[in-house]
Amino acid sequence: SRRWSPTGSLSSDQRGRGMDAQLAPAEVARALVNTAPELARDRAQALLTWLTDPEARSVAERAYALAVKELGATGPAAVHLRRAVRIAERAGLDVRAAEARASLVVVLAERGHTDAALREADLAAPTLRGGAAGRLLIQRSLVLQRMGRLDDALRGYREALPLVRQAGDVEYECL
């Protein structure tokens, strides 16, 4: 059986373009979440045993959290997303912290903590731009819809749609 490499499925061209040796495998783990959550979880867990770069650690924590969320474990997902936020904030990585907060919005809402989810969305919003901002607006609108605030949710969806379309994010455009 093939042994997993820290660089995952990155080509030599991708590695050669200056992708950070620690960040690249963390991004690979994150990218696997929707298609292979078990593999994403295992890769992220392995990475967290040796990563030292704060950005890479934050991305790996987020990858692990999203993978276990997909596998139905929202409690551990919330713990790891909060850890990803903390790591990013301590390192001054505002965008990475906001990305982790945006993921936390969904997890908190799934756990029934809608007010906390909206607070996290409000903390993430000022930092995110473009497609990431659009995805956050959609996540926030899903929370509002769950809370029965349908007019507010609809306004959020309308605001988000041009942002995700411009970013070419078909997955979020379909939500």
mmCIF file of C-alpha atoms in Angstrom:
data_model
loop_
_atom_site.group_PDB
_atom_site.id
_atom_site.type_symbol
_atom_site.label_atom_id
_atom_site.label_comp_id
_atom_site.label_asym_id
_atom_site.label_seq_id
_atom_site.Cartn_x
_atom_site.Cartn_y
_atom_site.Cartn_z
ATOM 1 C CA SER A 1 0.000 0.000 0.000
ATOM 2 C CA ARG A 2 1.174 3.511 -0.788
ATOM 3 C CA ARG A 3 2.386 5.536 2.121
ATOM 4 C CA TRP A 4 1.014 9.043 2.561
ATOM 5 C CA SER A 5 3.468 11.825 1.833
ATOM 6 C CA PRO A 6 3.320 15.190 3.649
ATOM 7 C CA THR A 7 2.934 16.894 0.276
ATOM 8 C CA GLY A 8 -0.098 14.757 -0.532
ATOM 9 C CA SER A 9 -1.100 14.841 -4.166
ATOM 10 C CA LEU A 10 0.722 18.060 -5.063
ATOM 11 C CA SER A 11 2.643 17.888 -8.315
ATOM 12 C CA SER A 12 6.311 18.849 -8.453
ATOM 13 C CA ASP A 13 5.181 21.942 -10.381
ATOM 14 C CA GLN A 14 2.880 23.007 -7.523
ATOM 15 C CA ARG A 15 5.628 22.411 -4.978
ATOM 16 C CA GLY A 16 8.114 24.234 -7.190
ATOM 17 C CA ARG A 17 6.031 27.408 -7.381
ATOM 18 C CA GLY A 18 7.027 28.301 -3.851
ATOM 19 C CA MET A 19 4.120 26.704 -2.012
ATOM 20 C CA ASP A 20 5.200 26.586 1.592
ATOM 21 C CA ALA A 21 6.394 23.139 2.643
ATOM 22 C CA GLN A 22 4.069 23.153 5.640
ATOM 23 C CA LEU A 23 1.103 25.078 4.250
ATOM 24 C CA ALA A 24 0.727 23.053 1.046
ATOM 25 C CA PRO A 25 -0.111 19.711 2.709
ATOM 26 C CA ALA A 26 -2.506 21.456 5.101
ATOM 27 C CA GLU A 27 -4.303 22.983 2.107
ATOM 28 C CA VAL A 28 -4.442 19.550 0.463
ATOM 29 C CA ALA A 29 -6.118 18.127 3.584
ATOM 30 C CA ARG A 30 -8.623 20.993 3.574
ATOM 31 C CA ALA A 31 -9.382 20.457 -0.102
ATOM 32 C CA LEU A 32 -10.213 16.783 0.546
ATOM 33 C CA VAL A 33 -12.941 17.515 3.107
ATOM 34 C CA ASN A 34 -15.950 17.405 0.768
ATOM 35 C CA THR A 35 -14.850 14.430 -1.314
ATOM 36 C CA ALA A 36 -12.957 12.263 1.195
ATOM 37 C CA PRO A 37 -13.625 13.410 4.767
ATOM 38 C CA GLU A 38 -12.002 10.358 6.387
ATOM 39 C CA LEU A 39 -8.816 10.907 4.404
ATOM 40 C CA ALA A 40 -8.912 14.651 5.139
ATOM 41 C CA ARG A 41 -9.318 13.947 8.854
ATOM 42 C CA ASP A 42 -6.442 11.457 8.890
ATOM 43 C CA ARG A 43 -4.107 13.718 6.934
ATOM 44 C CA ALA A 44 -4.905 16.761 9.058
ATOM 45 C CA GLN A 45 -4.453 14.749 12.260
ATOM 46 C CA ALA A 46 -1.055 13.500 11.062
ATOM 47 C CA LEU A 47 -0.001 17.020 10.057
ATOM 48 C CA LEU A 48 -0.904 18.413 13.458
ATOM 49 C CA THR A 49 1.727 16.140 15.034
ATOM 50 C CA TRP A 50 4.581 17.977 13.307
ATOM 51 C CA LEU A 51 3.502 21.322 11.837
ATOM 52 C CA THR A 52 5.163 24.332 13.449
ATOM 53 C CA ASP A 53 4.131 27.157 11.101
ATOM 54 C CA PRO A 54 1.089 28.970 12.587
ATOM 55 C CA GLU A 55 -0.669 29.438 9.257
ATOM 56 C CA ALA A 56 -0.249 25.787 8.328
ATOM 57 C CA ARG A 57 -1.384 24.709 11.821
ATOM 58 C CA SER A 58 -4.484 26.912 11.586
ATOM 59 C CA VAL A 59 -5.384 25.478 8.167
ATOM 60 C CA ALA A 60 -4.788 21.904 9.388
ATOM 61 C CA GLU A 61 -6.960 22.501 12.474
ATOM 62 C CA ARG A 62 -9.690 23.844 10.194
ATOM 63 C CA ALA A 63 -9.310 20.880 7.828
ATOM 64 C CA TYR A 64 -9.592 18.444 10.733
ATOM 65 C CA ALA A 65 -12.638 20.297 12.084
ATOM 66 C CA LEU A 66 -14.438 20.372 8.744
ATOM 67 C CA ALA A 67 -13.705 16.691 8.160
ATOM 68 C CA VAL A 68 -15.061 15.576 11.525
ATOM 69 C CA LYS A 69 -18.089 17.844 10.991
ATOM 70 C CA GLU A 70 -18.764 16.031 7.721
ATOM 71 C CA LEU A 71 -18.509 12.773 9.663
ATOM 72 C CA GLY A 72 -21.114 13.994 12.164
ATOM 73 C CA ALA A 73 -18.935 15.134 15.086
ATOM 74 C CA THR A 74 -19.896 18.778 15.543
ATOM 75 C CA GLY A 75 -18.594 19.027 19.128
ATOM 76 C CA PRO A 76 -14.973 18.227 18.228
ATOM 77 C CA ALA A 77 -15.362 20.349 15.080
ATOM 78 C CA ALA A 78 -16.207 23.401 17.202
ATOM 79 C CA VAL A 79 -13.199 22.767 19.462
ATOM 80 C CA HIS A 80 -10.784 22.530 16.524
ATOM 81 C CA LEU A 81 -12.251 25.556 14.748
ATOM 82 C CA ARG A 82 -11.853 27.656 17.882
ATOM 83 C CA ARG A 83 -8.270 26.420 18.086
ATOM 84 C CA ALA A 84 -7.727 27.395 14.422
ATOM 85 C CA VAL A 85 -9.066 30.891 15.171
ATOM 86 C CA ARG A 86 -6.829 31.240 18.231
ATOM 87 C CA ILE A 87 -3.689 30.112 16.376
ATOM 88 C CA ALA A 88 -4.368 32.486 13.476
ATOM 89 C CA GLU A 89 -5.180 35.439 15.720
ATOM 90 C CA ARG A 90 -2.027 34.979 17.809
ATOM 91 C CA ALA A 91 0.028 34.997 14.609
ATOM 92 C CA GLY A 92 -1.746 38.060 13.194
ATOM 93 C CA LEU A 93 -3.303 36.034 10.367
ATOM 94 C CA ASP A 94 -6.601 37.899 10.146
ATOM 95 C CA VAL A 95 -7.891 36.224 6.982
ATOM 96 C CA ARG A 96 -7.146 32.712 8.296
ATOM 97 C CA ALA A 97 -8.900 33.569 11.567
ATOM 98 C CA ALA A 98 -11.909 34.876 9.636
ATOM 99 C CA GLU A 99 -12.015 31.745 7.453
ATOM 100 C CA ALA A 100 -12.047 29.560 10.564
ATOM 101 C CA ARG A 101 -14.768 31.740 12.109
ATOM 102 C CA ALA A 102 -16.838 31.394 8.926
ATOM 103 C CA SER A 103 -16.592 27.614 9.246
ATOM 104 C CA LEU A 104 -17.510 27.883 12.912
ATOM 105 C CA VAL A 105 -20.736 29.673 11.918
ATOM 106 C CA VAL A 106 -22.033 26.500 10.281
ATOM 107 C CA VAL A 107 -20.952 24.223 13.128
ATOM 108 C CA LEU A 108 -22.505 26.419 15.805
ATOM 109 C CA ALA A 109 -25.758 26.645 13.849
ATOM 110 C CA GLU A 110 -25.855 22.866 13.447
ATOM 111 C CA ARG A 111 -25.437 22.589 17.230
ATOM 112 C CA GLY A 112 -28.388 24.970 17.757
ATOM 113 C CA HIS A 113 -26.261 27.934 18.879
ATOM 114 C CA THR A 114 -27.626 30.393 16.342
ATOM 115 C CA ASP A 115 -26.880 33.578 18.309
ATOM 116 C CA ALA A 116 -23.257 32.497 18.753
ATOM 117 C CA ALA A 117 -23.111 31.632 15.049
ATOM 118 C CA LEU A 118 -24.238 35.155 14.128
ATOM 119 C CA ARG A 119 -21.637 36.651 16.484
ATOM 120 C CA GLU A 120 -18.898 34.660 14.758
ATOM 121 C CA ALA A 121 -20.197 35.794 11.354
ATOM 122 C CA ASP A 122 -20.109 39.400 12.522
ATOM 123 C CA LEU A 123 -16.507 38.984 13.702
ATOM 124 C CA ALA A 124 -15.408 37.404 10.409
ATOM 125 C CA ALA A 125 -17.247 39.745 8.022
ATOM 126 C CA PRO A 126 -14.974 42.818 8.093
ATOM 127 C CA THR A 127 -11.948 40.767 6.992
ATOM 128 C CA LEU A 128 -13.339 38.651 4.161
ATOM 129 C CA ARG A 129 -13.583 39.877 0.566
ATOM 130 C CA GLY A 130 -14.944 38.571 -2.731
ATOM 131 C CA GLY A 131 -16.079 34.972 -2.837
ATOM 132 C CA ALA A 132 -15.132 34.376 0.805
ATOM 133 C CA ALA A 133 -17.373 37.273 1.837
ATOM 134 C CA GLY A 134 -20.169 35.875 -0.315
ATOM 135 C CA ARG A 135 -19.826 32.418 1.246
ATOM 136 C CA LEU A 136 -19.984 33.967 4.715
ATOM 137 C CA LEU A 137 -23.135 35.917 3.768
ATOM 138 C CA ILE A 138 -24.746 32.671 2.614
ATOM 139 C CA GLN A 139 -23.776 30.906 5.835
ATOM 140 C CA ARG A 140 -25.125 33.828 7.867
ATOM 141 C CA SER A 141 -28.340 33.777 5.825
ATOM 142 C CA LEU A 142 -28.769 30.056 6.472
ATOM 143 C CA VAL A 143 -28.572 30.794 10.201
ATOM 144 C CA LEU A 144 -31.105 33.624 9.874
ATOM 145 C CA GLN A 145 -33.400 31.342 7.895
ATOM 146 C CA ARG A 146 -33.123 28.677 10.608
ATOM 147 C CA MET A 147 -34.079 31.363 13.167
ATOM 148 C CA GLY A 148 -37.190 32.264 11.151
ATOM 149 C CA ARG A 149 -35.807 35.657 10.106
ATOM 150 C CA LEU A 150 -36.739 35.055 6.495
ATOM 151 C CA ASP A 151 -36.642 38.642 5.208
ATOM 152 C CA ASP A 152 -33.147 39.129 6.657
ATOM 153 C CA ALA A 153 -32.042 35.809 5.189
ATOM 154 C CA LEU A 154 -33.374 36.704 1.747
ATOM 155 C CA ARG A 155 -31.535 40.056 1.819
ATOM 156 C CA GLY A 156 -28.320 38.220 2.704
ATOM 157 C CA TYR A 157 -28.750 35.707 -0.122
ATOM 158 C CA ARG A 158 -29.348 38.535 -2.594
ATOM 159 C CA GLU A 159 -26.220 40.333 -1.423
ATOM 160 C CA ALA A 160 -24.134 37.142 -1.565
ATOM 161 C CA LEU A 161 -25.165 35.910 -5.012
ATOM 162 C CA PRO A 162 -23.145 38.412 -7.106
ATOM 163 C CA LEU A 163 -20.053 37.778 -4.953
ATOM 164 C CA VAL A 164 -20.109 33.994 -5.338
ATOM 165 C CA ARG A 165 -20.973 34.258 -9.036
ATOM 166 C CA GLN A 166 -18.069 36.617 -9.647
ATOM 167 C CA ALA A 167 -15.782 34.195 -7.806
ATOM 168 C CA GLY A 168 -17.069 31.296 -9.918
ATOM 169 C CA ASP A 169 -18.158 29.425 -6.786
ATOM 170 C CA VAL A 170 -20.856 27.182 -8.271
ATOM 171 C CA GLU A 171 -21.236 25.134 -5.078
ATOM 172 C CA TYR A 172 -22.265 28.154 -3.011
ATOM 173 C CA GLU A 173 -24.265 29.671 -5.864
ATOM 174 C CA CYS A 174 -26.456 26.549 -5.736
ATOM 175 C CA LEU A 175 -27.161 26.935 -2.021
#
